[in-house]
mmCIF file of C-alpha atoms in Angstrom:
data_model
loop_
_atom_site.group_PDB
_atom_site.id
_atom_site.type_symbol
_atom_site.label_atom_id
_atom_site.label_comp_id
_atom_site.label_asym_id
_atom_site.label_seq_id
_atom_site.Cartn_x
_atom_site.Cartn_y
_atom_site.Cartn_z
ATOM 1 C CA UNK U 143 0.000 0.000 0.000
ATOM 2 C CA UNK U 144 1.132 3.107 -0.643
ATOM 3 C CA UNK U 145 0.482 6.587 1.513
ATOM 4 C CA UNK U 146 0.499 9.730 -0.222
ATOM 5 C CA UNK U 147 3.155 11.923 2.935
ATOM 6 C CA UNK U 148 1.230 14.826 2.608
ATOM 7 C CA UNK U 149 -1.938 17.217 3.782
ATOM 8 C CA UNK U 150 -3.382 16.552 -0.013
ATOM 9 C CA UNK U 151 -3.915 12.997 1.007
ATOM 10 C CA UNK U 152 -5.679 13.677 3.872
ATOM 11 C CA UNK U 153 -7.457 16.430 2.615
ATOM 12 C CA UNK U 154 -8.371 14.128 -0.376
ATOM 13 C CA UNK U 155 -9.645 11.292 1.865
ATOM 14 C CA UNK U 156 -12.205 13.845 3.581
ATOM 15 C CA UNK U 157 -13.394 14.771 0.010
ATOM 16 C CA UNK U 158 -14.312 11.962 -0.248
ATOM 17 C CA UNK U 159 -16.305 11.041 2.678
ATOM 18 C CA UNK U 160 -17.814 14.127 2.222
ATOM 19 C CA UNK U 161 -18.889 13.745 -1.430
ATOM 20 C CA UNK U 162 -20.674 9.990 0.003
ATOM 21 C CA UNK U 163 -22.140 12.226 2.549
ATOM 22 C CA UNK U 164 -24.203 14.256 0.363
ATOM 23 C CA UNK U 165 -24.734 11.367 -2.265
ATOM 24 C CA UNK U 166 -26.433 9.990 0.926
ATOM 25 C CA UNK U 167 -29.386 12.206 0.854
ATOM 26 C CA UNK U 168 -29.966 11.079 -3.362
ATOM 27 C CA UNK U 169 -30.498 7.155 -2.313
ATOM 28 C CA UNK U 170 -34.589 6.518 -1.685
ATOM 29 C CA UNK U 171 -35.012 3.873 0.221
ATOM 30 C CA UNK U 172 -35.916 4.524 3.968
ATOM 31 C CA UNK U 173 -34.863 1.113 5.504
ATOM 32 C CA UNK U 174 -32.489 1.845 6.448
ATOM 33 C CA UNK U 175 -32.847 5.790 6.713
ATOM 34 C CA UNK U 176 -29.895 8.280 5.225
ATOM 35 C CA UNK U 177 -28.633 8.568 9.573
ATOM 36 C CA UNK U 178 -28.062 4.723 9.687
ATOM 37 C CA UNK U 179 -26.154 4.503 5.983
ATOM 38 C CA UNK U 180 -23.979 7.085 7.250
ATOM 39 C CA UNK U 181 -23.142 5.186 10.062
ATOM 40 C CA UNK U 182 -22.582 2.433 8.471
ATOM 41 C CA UNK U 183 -20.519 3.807 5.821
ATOM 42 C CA UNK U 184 -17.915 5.027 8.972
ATOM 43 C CA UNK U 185 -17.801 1.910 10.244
ATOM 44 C CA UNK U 186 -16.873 0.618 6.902
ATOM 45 C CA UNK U 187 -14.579 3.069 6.706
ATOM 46 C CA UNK U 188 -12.626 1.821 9.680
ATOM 47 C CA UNK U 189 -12.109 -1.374 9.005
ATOM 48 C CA UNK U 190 -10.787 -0.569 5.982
ATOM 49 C CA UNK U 191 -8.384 2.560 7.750
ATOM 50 C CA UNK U 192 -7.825 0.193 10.123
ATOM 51 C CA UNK U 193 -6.911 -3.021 8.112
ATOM 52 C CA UNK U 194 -4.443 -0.884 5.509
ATOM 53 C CA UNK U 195 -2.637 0.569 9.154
ATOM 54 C CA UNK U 196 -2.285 -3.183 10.313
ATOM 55 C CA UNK U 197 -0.433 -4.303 6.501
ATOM 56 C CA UNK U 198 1.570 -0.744 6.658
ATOM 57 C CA UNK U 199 2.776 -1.744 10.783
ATOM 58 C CA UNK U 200 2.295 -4.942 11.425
ATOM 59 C CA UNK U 201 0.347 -6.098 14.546
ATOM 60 C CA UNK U 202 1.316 -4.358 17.646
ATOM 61 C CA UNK U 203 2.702 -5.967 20.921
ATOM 62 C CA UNK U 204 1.381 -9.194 22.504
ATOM 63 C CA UNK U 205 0.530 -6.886 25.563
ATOM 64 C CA UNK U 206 -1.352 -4.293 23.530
ATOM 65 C CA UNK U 207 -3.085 -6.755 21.903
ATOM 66 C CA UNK U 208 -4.422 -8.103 25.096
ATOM 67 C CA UNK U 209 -5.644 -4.225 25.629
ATOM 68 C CA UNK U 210 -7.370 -4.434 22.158
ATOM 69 C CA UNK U 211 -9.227 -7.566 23.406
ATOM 70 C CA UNK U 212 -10.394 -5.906 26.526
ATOM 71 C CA UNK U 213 -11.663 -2.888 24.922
ATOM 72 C CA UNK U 214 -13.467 -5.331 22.452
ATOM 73 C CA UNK U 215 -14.729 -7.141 24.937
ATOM 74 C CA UNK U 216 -16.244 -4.020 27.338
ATOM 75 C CA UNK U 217 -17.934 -3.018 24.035
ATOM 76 C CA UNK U 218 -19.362 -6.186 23.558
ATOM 77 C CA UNK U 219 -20.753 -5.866 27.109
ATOM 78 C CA UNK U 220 -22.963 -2.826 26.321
ATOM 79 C CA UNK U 221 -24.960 -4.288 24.162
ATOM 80 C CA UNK U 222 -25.525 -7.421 26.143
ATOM 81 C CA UNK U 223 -29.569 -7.842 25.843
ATOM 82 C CA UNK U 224 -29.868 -4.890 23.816
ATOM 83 C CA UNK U 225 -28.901 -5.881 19.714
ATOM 84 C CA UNK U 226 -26.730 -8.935 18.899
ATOM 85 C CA UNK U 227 -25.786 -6.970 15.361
ATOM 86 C CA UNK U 228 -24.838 -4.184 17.579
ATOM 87 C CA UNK U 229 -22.677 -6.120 20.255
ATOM 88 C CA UNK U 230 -20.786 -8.061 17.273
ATOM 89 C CA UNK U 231 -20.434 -5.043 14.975
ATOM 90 C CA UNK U 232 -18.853 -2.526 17.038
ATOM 91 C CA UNK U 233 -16.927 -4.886 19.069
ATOM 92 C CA UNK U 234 -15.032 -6.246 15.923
ATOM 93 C CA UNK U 235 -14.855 -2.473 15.246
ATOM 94 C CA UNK U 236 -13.267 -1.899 18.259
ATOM 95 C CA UNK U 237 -10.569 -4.722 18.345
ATOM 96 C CA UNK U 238 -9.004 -3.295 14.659
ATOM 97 C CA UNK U 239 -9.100 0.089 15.765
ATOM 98 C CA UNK U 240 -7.240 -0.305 18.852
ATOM 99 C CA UNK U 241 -4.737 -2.622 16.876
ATOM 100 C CA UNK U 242 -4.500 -0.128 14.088
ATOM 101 C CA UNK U 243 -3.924 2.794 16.731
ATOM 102 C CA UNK U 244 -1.786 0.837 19.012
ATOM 103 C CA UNK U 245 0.136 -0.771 15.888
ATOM 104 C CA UNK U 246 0.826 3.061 14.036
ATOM 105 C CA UNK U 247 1.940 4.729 17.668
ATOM 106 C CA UNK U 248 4.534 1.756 17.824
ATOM 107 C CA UNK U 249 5.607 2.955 14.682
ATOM 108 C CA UNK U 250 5.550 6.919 15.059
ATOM 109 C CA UNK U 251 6.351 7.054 18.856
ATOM 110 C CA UNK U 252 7.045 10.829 18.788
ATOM 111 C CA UNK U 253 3.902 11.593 17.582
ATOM 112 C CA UNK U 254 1.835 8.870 19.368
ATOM 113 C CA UNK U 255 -1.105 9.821 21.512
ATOM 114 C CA UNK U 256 -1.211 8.747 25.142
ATOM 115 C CA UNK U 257 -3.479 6.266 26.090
ATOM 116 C CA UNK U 258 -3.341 7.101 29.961
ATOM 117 C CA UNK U 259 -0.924 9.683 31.268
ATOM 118 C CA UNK U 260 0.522 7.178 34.185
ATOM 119 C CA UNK U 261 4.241 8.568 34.530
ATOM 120 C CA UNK U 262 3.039 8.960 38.471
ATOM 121 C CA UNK U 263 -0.240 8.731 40.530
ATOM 122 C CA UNK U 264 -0.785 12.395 40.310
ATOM 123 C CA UNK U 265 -0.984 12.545 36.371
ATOM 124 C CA UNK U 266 -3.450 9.436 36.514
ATOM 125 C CA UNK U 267 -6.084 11.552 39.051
ATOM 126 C CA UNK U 268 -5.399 14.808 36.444
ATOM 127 C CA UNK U 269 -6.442 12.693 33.628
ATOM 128 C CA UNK U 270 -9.865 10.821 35.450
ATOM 129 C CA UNK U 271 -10.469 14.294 37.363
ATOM 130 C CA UNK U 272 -10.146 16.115 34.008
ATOM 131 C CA UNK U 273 -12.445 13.778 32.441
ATOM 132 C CA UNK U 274 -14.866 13.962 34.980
ATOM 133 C CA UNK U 275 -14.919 17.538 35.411
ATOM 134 C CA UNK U 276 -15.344 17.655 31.126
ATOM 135 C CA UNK U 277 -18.099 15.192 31.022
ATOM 136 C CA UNK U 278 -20.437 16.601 33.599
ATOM 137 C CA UNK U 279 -20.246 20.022 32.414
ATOM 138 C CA UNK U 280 -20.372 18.740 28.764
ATOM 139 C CA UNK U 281 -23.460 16.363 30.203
ATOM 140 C CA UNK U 282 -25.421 19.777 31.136
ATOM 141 C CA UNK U 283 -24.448 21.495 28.216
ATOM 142 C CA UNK U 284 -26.070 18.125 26.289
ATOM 143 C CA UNK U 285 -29.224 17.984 28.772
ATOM 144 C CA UNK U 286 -29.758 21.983 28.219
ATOM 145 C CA UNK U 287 -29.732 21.562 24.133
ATOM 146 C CA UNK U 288 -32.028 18.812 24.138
ATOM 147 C CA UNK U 289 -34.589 20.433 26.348
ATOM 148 C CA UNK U 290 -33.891 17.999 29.243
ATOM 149 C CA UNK U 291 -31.993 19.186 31.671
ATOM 150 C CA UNK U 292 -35.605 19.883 34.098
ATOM 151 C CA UNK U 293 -36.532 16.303 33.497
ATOM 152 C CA UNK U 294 -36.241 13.394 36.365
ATOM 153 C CA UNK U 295 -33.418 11.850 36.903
ATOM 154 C CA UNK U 296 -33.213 7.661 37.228
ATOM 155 C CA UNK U 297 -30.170 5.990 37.149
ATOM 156 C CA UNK U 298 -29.951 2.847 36.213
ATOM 157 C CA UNK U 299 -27.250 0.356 35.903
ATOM 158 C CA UNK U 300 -27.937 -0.592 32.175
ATOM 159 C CA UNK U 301 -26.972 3.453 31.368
ATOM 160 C CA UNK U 302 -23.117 2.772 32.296
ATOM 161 C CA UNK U 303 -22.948 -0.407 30.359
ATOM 162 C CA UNK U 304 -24.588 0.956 27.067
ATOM 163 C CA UNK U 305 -21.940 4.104 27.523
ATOM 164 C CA UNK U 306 -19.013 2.031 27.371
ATOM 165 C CA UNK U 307 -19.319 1.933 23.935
ATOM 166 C CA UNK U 308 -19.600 5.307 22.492
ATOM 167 C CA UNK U 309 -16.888 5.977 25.358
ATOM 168 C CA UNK U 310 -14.826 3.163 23.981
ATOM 169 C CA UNK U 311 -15.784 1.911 20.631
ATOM 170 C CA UNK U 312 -16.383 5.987 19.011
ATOM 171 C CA UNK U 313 -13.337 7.402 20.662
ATOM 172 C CA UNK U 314 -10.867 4.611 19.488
ATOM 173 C CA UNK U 315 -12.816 4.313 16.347
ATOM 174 C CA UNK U 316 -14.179 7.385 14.920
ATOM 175 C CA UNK U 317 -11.307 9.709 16.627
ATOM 176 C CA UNK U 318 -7.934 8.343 17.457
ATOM 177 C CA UNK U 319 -8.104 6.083 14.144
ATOM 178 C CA UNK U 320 -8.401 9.046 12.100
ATOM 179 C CA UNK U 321 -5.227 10.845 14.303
ATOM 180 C CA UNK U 322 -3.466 7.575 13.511
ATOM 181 C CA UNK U 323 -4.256 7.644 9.529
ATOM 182 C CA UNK U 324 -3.145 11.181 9.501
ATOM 183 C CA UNK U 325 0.099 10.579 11.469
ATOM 184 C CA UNK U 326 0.614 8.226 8.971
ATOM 185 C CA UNK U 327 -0.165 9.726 6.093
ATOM 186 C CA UNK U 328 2.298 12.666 7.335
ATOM 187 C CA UNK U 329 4.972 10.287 7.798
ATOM 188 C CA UNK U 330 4.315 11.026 11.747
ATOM 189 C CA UNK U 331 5.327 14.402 11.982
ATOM 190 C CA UNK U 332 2.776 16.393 12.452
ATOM 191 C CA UNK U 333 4.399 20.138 13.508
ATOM 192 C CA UNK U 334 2.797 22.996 11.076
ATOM 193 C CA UNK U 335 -0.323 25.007 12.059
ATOM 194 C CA UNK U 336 -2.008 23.612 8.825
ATOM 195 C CA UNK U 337 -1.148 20.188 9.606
ATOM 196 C CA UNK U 338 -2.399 20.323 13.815
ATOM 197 C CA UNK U 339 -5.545 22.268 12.494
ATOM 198 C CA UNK U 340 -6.255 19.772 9.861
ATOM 199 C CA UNK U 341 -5.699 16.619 12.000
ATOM 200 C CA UNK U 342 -7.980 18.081 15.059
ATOM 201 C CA UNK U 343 -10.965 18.332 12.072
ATOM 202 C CA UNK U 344 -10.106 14.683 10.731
ATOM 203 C CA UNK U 345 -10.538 13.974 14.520
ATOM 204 C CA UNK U 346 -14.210 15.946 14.608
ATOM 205 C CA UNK U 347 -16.057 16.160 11.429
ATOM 206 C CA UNK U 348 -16.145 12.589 9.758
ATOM 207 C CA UNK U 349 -17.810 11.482 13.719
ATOM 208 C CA UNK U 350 -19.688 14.733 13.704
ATOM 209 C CA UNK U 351 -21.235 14.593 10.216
ATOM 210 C CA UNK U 352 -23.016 11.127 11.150
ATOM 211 C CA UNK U 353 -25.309 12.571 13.743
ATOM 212 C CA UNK U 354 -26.882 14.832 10.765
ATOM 213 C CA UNK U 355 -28.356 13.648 8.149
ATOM 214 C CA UNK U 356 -31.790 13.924 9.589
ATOM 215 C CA UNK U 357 -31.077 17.533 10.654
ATOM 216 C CA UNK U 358 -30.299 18.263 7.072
ATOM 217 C CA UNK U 359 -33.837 16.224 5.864
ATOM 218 C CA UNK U 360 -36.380 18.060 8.730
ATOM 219 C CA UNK U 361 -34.444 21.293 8.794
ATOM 220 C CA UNK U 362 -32.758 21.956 5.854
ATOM 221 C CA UNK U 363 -29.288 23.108 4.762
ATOM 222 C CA UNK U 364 -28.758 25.903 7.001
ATOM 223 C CA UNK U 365 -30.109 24.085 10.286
ATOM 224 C CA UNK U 366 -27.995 21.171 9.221
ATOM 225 C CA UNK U 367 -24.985 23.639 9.070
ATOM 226 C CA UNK U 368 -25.643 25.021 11.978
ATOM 227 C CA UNK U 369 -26.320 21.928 13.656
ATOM 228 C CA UNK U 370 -22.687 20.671 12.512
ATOM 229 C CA UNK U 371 -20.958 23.509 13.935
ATOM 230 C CA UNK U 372 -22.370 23.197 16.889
ATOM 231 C CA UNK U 373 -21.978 19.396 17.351
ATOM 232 C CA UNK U 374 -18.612 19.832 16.003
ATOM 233 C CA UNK U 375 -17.807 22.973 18.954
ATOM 234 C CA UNK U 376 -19.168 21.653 22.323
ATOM 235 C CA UNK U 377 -18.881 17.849 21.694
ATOM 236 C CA UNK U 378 -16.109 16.984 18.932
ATOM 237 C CA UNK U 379 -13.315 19.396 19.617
ATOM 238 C CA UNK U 380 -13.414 19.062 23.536
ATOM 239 C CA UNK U 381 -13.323 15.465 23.292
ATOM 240 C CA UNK U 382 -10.685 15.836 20.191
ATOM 241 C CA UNK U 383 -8.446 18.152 22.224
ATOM 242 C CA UNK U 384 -8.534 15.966 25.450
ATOM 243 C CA UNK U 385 -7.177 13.061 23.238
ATOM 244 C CA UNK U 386 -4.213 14.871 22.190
ATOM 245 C CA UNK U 387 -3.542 17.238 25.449
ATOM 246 C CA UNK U 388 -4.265 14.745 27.989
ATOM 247 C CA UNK U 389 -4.703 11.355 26.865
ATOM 248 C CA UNK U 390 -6.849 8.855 25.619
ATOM 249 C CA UNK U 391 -8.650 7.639 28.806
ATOM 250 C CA UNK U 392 -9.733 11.025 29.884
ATOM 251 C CA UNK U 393 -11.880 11.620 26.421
ATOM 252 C CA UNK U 394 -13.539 8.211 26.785
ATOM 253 C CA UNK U 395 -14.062 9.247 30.644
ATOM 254 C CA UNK U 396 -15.851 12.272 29.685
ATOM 255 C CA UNK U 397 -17.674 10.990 26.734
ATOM 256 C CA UNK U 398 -19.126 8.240 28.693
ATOM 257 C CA UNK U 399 -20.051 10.410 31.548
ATOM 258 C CA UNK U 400 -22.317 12.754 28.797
ATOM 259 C CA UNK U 401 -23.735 9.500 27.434
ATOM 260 C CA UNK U 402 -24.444 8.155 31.003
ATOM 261 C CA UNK U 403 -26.328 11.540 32.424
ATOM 262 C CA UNK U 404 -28.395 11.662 28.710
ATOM 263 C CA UNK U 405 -29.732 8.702 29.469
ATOM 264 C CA UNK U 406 -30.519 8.738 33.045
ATOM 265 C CA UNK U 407 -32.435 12.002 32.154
ATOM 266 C CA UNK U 408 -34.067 10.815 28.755
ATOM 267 C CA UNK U 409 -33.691 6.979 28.598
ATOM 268 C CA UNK U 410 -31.764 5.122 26.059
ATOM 269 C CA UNK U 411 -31.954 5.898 22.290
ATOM 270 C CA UNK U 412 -34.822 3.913 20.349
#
C-alpha cells in the first residue's frame, strides 16, 4: 500500500467522505434511513483505515493486543440484551481500531497519543479528574440543548454499560483512528499550524457529520450547518483536544459520563 506523505492525502480522503455524505441524501429507500447509511458507511470506513494501518505496521505488541481484546470485549458488554448486530459489529470495530492505533503509535512514537498519562499517581487523578470535570459540564451542556436538563433523573445500571461503547468503541474508532491515519499519512510528523488544524478536524467532522443527516432532511441546509458547527464545537473538539492534550482515557471518561447523564435524564436511544 502506498500513503500519499502529505496534507493533499488527507485532505483528499475527507473529500471523499464528504462527497458519500451528500450522495447519501440522493439514495430513496428509507430502511435503512440516510442517519443509519452514514453510520454504516464510517464503520466501513474503519475497518478498511484500520486493516491498511495493520499491513503498513504490522500487529502491535502481545501486551497491547491483550488491551485491544479488553476494549473489544467491554464493548461487547454494552450491548448485552440490547442488539446482537450491535454487540458483534462494534466490538469487531473496536478490536481493529485499537490494533490499528496501538500498531501506528509503535511505529511513530514521537507523535503517538497517550493512552493514559501514568508517569506517576498524580498525572493518573489529572487525567480521570479532568475527564470527569469535562463530562459533567459537557453532560449539562447536552441535557440543556435537548430540552432535558428539568426532566427526572433515574439511574440505572444498564446506562453505564450501554456508555461504554460510544466511550470506547467511538473514541478509538471514529477519533484516534483518524489521528493515527493522519500521522501516517504525514509520515508522523505532524508540527505545522495547517497540519495540527487539519488533523484536530479529521478527529471531529467525519464522527460529527453522522449525527446529521436527519437535521439536514427536517431542517434543511442551514439548520444542518448550523447543527454541525455546533456538534462539532461543544462535543467533537473538547473530546478531540482531550485526546491529544491529555490522553486517551480522559476523552472516553468524559464521553461516557455525557452519554451516562443523557440517558438517566431521557432513557436510552430507540
Amino acid at each position: 500500500m502506498t500513503f500519499t506523505h502529505s496534507l493533499k492525502g488527507v485532505w483528499s480522503l475527507f473529500i471523499g467522505y464528504l462527497l458519500l455524505f451528500v450522495l447519501n441524501f440522493l439514495i430513496p429507500s428509507d430502511n435503512p434511513g440516510p442517519g443509519s447509511r452514514m453510520w454504516l458507511l464510517l464503520s466501513l470506513c474503519t475497518v478498511i483505515i484500520s486493516v491498511l494501518l495493520l499491513i503498513k505496521h504490522k500487529l502491535p505488541t502481545k501486551r497491547q493486543i491483550l488491551f485491544s481484546v479488553l476494549f473489544a470485549a467491554a464493548v461487547f458488554v454494552a450491548y448485552i440484551n440490547l442488539s446482537v448486530f450491535n454487540m458483534i459489529e462494534t466490538s469487531i470495530l473496536t478490536l481493529l481500531a485499537s490494533l490499528a492505533v496501538f500498531s501506528t503509535f509503535n511505529r511513530f512514537s514521537e507523535g503517538k497519543l497517550l493512552f493514559l498519562n501514568s508517569k506517576n499517581r498524580r498525572s493518573v487523578a489529572v487525567s480521570l479528574l479532568t475527564g470527569v470535570t469535562a463530562g459533567v459540564l459537557l453532560g449539562y451542556v447536552n441535557l440543556l440543548i435537548g430540552g432535558n436538563a428539568s426532566g427526572d433523573f433515574s439511574p440505572r445500571l444498564q446506562y453505564f454499560t450501554v456508555a461504554l461503547s460510544p466511550a470506547i468503541f467511538e473514541e478509538l474508532a471514529f477519533r484516534t483512528l483518524f489521528y493515527a491515519l493522519c500521522l501516517t499519512l504525514l509520515n508522523g510528523r505532524i508540527e505545522t499550524k495547517a497540519q495540527r488544524l487539519t488533523v484536530m478536524f479529521m478527529m471531529i467532522m467525519p464522527h460529527v457529520l453522522i449525527h446529521t443527516p436527519d437535521i439536514f432532511i427536517n431542517g434543511g441546509v442551514m439548520s444542518g450547518v448550523v447543527s454541525t458547527t455546533v456538534l462539532a464545537l461543544l462535543f467533537g473538539l473538547p473530546f478531540a483536544l482531550l485526546q491529544q492534550k491529555r490522553d486517551i482515557a480522559s476523552a472516553m471518561l468524559a464521553h461516557g459520563i455525557v452519554d451516562v447523564i443523557r440517558f438517566c435524564f431521557a432513557g436510552l436511544p430507540i
